[in-house]
PDB file of C-alpha atoms in Angstrom:
ATOM      1  CA  MET A   1      22.479  -1.048   7.063  1.00 51.00           C
ATOM      2  CA  GLU A   2      19.720   1.389   6.397  1.00 69.00           C
ATOM      3  CA  ASN A   3      18.687   3.621   9.191  1.00 86.00           C
ATOM      4  CA  ARG A   4      15.302   2.648  10.787  1.00 85.00           C
ATOM      5  CA  GLN A   5      13.821   6.189  10.605  1.00 88.00           C
ATOM      6  CA  THR A   6      14.915   6.670   6.969  1.00 92.00           C
ATOM      7  CA  TYR A   7      13.437   3.375   6.070  1.00 90.00           C
ATOM      8  CA  LEU A   8      10.166   4.019   7.764  1.00 91.00           C
ATOM      9  CA  LYS A   9       9.872   7.588   6.379  1.00 93.00           C
ATOM     10  CA  GLY A  10      10.246   6.170   2.832  1.00 94.00           C
ATOM     11  CA  VAL A  11       7.547   3.424   3.413  1.00 93.00           C
ATOM     12  CA  GLU A  12       5.176   6.020   4.896  1.00 94.00           C
ATOM     13  CA  GLU A  13       5.700   8.334   2.022  1.00 95.00           C
ATOM     14  CA  GLN A  14       4.951   5.495  -0.409  1.00 95.00           C
ATOM     15  CA  ILE A  15       1.772   4.675   1.541  1.00 94.00           C
ATOM     16  CA  LYS A  16       0.728   8.342   1.179  1.00 95.00           C
ATOM     17  CA  GLU A  17       1.221   8.050  -2.510  1.00 94.00           C
ATOM     18  CA  TRP A  18      -0.909   4.923  -2.647  1.00 94.00           C
ATOM     19  CA  ASP A  19      -3.639   6.790  -0.697  1.00 94.00           C
ATOM     20  CA  LYS A  20      -3.672   9.447  -3.442  1.00 94.00           C
ATOM     21  CA  LYS A  21      -3.864   6.700  -6.065  1.00 91.00           C
ATOM     22  CA  LEU A  22      -6.851   5.092  -4.191  1.00 93.00           C
ATOM     23  CA  GLU A  23      -8.622   8.469  -4.152  1.00 93.00           C
ATOM     24  CA  ALA A  24      -8.131   8.833  -7.912  1.00 90.00           C
ATOM     25  CA  LEU A  25      -9.305   5.263  -8.457  1.00 90.00           C
ATOM     26  CA  ASP A  26     -12.394   6.082  -6.359  1.00 90.00           C
ATOM     27  CA  VAL A  27     -13.205   9.002  -8.662  1.00 90.00           C
ATOM     28  CA  ARG A  28     -12.730   6.843 -11.749  1.00 88.00           C
ATOM     29  CA  VAL A  29     -15.025   4.118 -10.334  1.00 89.00           C
ATOM     30  CA  ARG A  30     -17.941   6.629  -9.755  1.00 88.00           C
ATOM     31  CA  SER A  31     -18.043   7.344 -13.447  1.00 87.00           C
ATOM     32  CA  ALA A  32     -17.552   3.729 -14.558  1.00 85.00           C
ATOM     33  CA  ALA A  33     -20.209   1.737 -16.376  1.00 86.00           C
ATOM     34  CA  ALA A  34     -22.368  -0.366 -14.126  1.00 86.00           C
ATOM     35  CA  ASP A  35     -21.279  -3.576 -15.604  1.00 86.00           C
ATOM     36  CA  VAL A  36     -17.596  -3.138 -14.531  1.00 86.00           C
ATOM     37  CA  LYS A  37     -18.151  -0.929 -11.468  1.00 87.00           C
ATOM     38  CA  SER A  38     -18.429  -3.830  -8.885  1.00 88.00           C
ATOM     39  CA  GLY A  39     -15.180  -5.378 -10.148  1.00 89.00           C
ATOM     40  CA  TYR A  40     -13.412  -2.099  -9.841  1.00 89.00           C
ATOM     41  CA  GLU A  41     -14.836  -1.619  -6.337  1.00 91.00           C
ATOM     42  CA  GLU A  42     -13.571  -5.030  -5.336  1.00 91.00           C
ATOM     43  CA  GLN A  43     -10.090  -4.241  -6.585  1.00 91.00           C
ATOM     44  CA  ILE A  44     -10.043  -1.002  -4.522  1.00 93.00           C
ATOM     45  CA  ARG A  45     -11.300  -2.961  -1.499  1.00 94.00           C
ATOM     46  CA  ILE A  46      -8.358  -5.416  -1.884  1.00 94.00           C
ATOM     47  CA  LEU A  47      -5.954  -2.561  -2.325  1.00 94.00           C
ATOM     48  CA  ARG A  48      -7.181  -0.817   0.795  1.00 95.00           C
ATOM     49  CA  THR A  49      -6.951  -4.115   2.796  1.00 95.00           C
ATOM     50  CA  LYS A  50      -3.293  -4.649   1.689  1.00 94.00           C
ATOM     51  CA  LYS A  51      -2.464  -1.051   2.439  1.00 95.00           C
ATOM     52  CA  ASP A  52      -4.010  -1.308   5.943  1.00 94.00           C
ATOM     53  CA  ASP A  53      -2.081  -4.502   6.590  1.00 93.00           C
ATOM     54  CA  LEU A  54       1.155  -2.728   5.587  1.00 93.00           C
ATOM     55  CA  LEU A  55       0.274   0.206   7.871  1.00 93.00           C
ATOM     56  CA  LEU A  56      -0.135  -2.325  10.830  1.00 93.00           C
ATOM     57  CA  LYS A  57       3.336  -3.777  10.056  1.00 91.00           C
ATOM     58  CA  VAL A  58       4.946  -0.367   9.927  1.00 92.00           C
ATOM     59  CA  GLN A  59       3.380   0.504  13.307  1.00 92.00           C
ATOM     60  CA  SER A  60       4.757  -2.772  14.700  1.00 90.00           C
ATOM     61  CA  LEU A  61       8.141  -2.012  13.169  1.00 88.00           C
ATOM     62  CA  LYS A  62       8.261   1.465  14.855  1.00 87.00           C
ATOM     63  CA  GLY A  63       8.036  -0.099  18.281  1.00 86.00           C
ATOM     64  CA  SER A  64      10.217  -3.075  17.747  1.00 88.00           C
ATOM     65  CA  SER A  65      13.562  -3.788  19.315  1.00 88.00           C
ATOM     66  CA  ASP A  66      16.714  -3.679  17.196  1.00 84.00           C
ATOM     67  CA  GLU A  67      16.750  -7.493  16.784  1.00 85.00           C
ATOM     68  CA  ALA A  68      13.093  -7.585  15.788  1.00 86.00           C
ATOM     69  CA  TRP A  69      13.594  -4.637  13.531  1.00 86.00           C
ATOM     70  CA  LYS A  70      16.063  -6.620  11.532  1.00 82.00           C
ATOM     71  CA  SER A  71      13.651  -9.537  10.903  1.00 83.00           C
ATOM     72  CA  MET A  72      10.480  -7.444  10.615  1.00 86.00           C
ATOM     73  CA  LYS A  73      11.982  -5.135   8.005  1.00 89.00           C
ATOM     74  CA  ASP A  74      11.943  -7.947   5.426  1.00 87.00           C
ATOM     75  CA  GLY A  75       8.259  -8.542   6.158  1.00 88.00           C
ATOM     76  CA  VAL A  76       7.485  -4.875   5.648  1.00 90.00           C
ATOM     77  CA  GLY A  77       9.408  -4.761   2.392  1.00 91.00           C
ATOM     78  CA  LYS A  78       7.622  -7.842   1.101  1.00 92.00           C
ATOM     79  CA  ALA A  79       4.229  -6.398   1.991  1.00 91.00           C
ATOM     80  CA  ALA A  80       5.204  -3.068   0.310  1.00 92.00           C
ATOM     81  CA  ALA A  81       6.336  -4.920  -2.919  1.00 94.00           C
ATOM     82  CA  GLU A  82       3.087  -6.996  -3.012  1.00 93.00           C
ATOM     83  CA  LEU A  83       1.006  -3.773  -2.566  1.00 92.00           C
ATOM     84  CA  LYS A  84       2.944  -2.117  -5.365  1.00 93.00           C
ATOM     85  CA  THR A  85       2.297  -5.120  -7.662  1.00 94.00           C
ATOM     86  CA  ALA A  86      -1.353  -5.073  -6.713  1.00 91.00           C
ATOM     87  CA  PHE A  87      -1.585  -1.384  -7.531  1.00 89.00           C
ATOM     88  CA  ASP A  88       0.132  -1.821 -10.896  1.00 91.00           C
ATOM     89  CA  GLN A  89      -2.259  -4.647 -11.829  1.00 89.00           C
ATOM     90  CA  ALA A  90      -5.333  -2.810 -10.675  1.00 86.00           C
ATOM     91  CA  ILE A  91      -4.300   0.425 -12.566  1.00 84.00           C
ATOM     92  CA  SER A  92      -3.807  -1.541 -15.753  1.00 87.00           C
ATOM     93  CA  LYS A  93      -7.339  -3.001 -15.368  1.00 80.00           C
ATOM     94  CA  PHE A  94      -8.688   0.573 -14.941  1.00 78.00           C
ATOM     95  CA  ARG A  95      -7.339   1.652 -18.281  1.00 73.00           C
TER      96      ARG A  95
END
């Protein structure tokens, strides 16, 4: 079984990468045409909400008991996978 600290470190590093991608998307939105800007801003808002939800789950996981860790880890993994998919979809729309 994967070590809790190793798992959390990996998720936190991925969240930092997503933060960088959000910053890059913000820059791109500022120079976007007015007719698509609001759609891009909505995509970024959704991504930030999903990322914040994942951060809350990670924080809960940090303080969880060993039994809770086992069941909560799957929820964190699912949230991370959903956020990755959302990022991939958003980035493809920004091209």
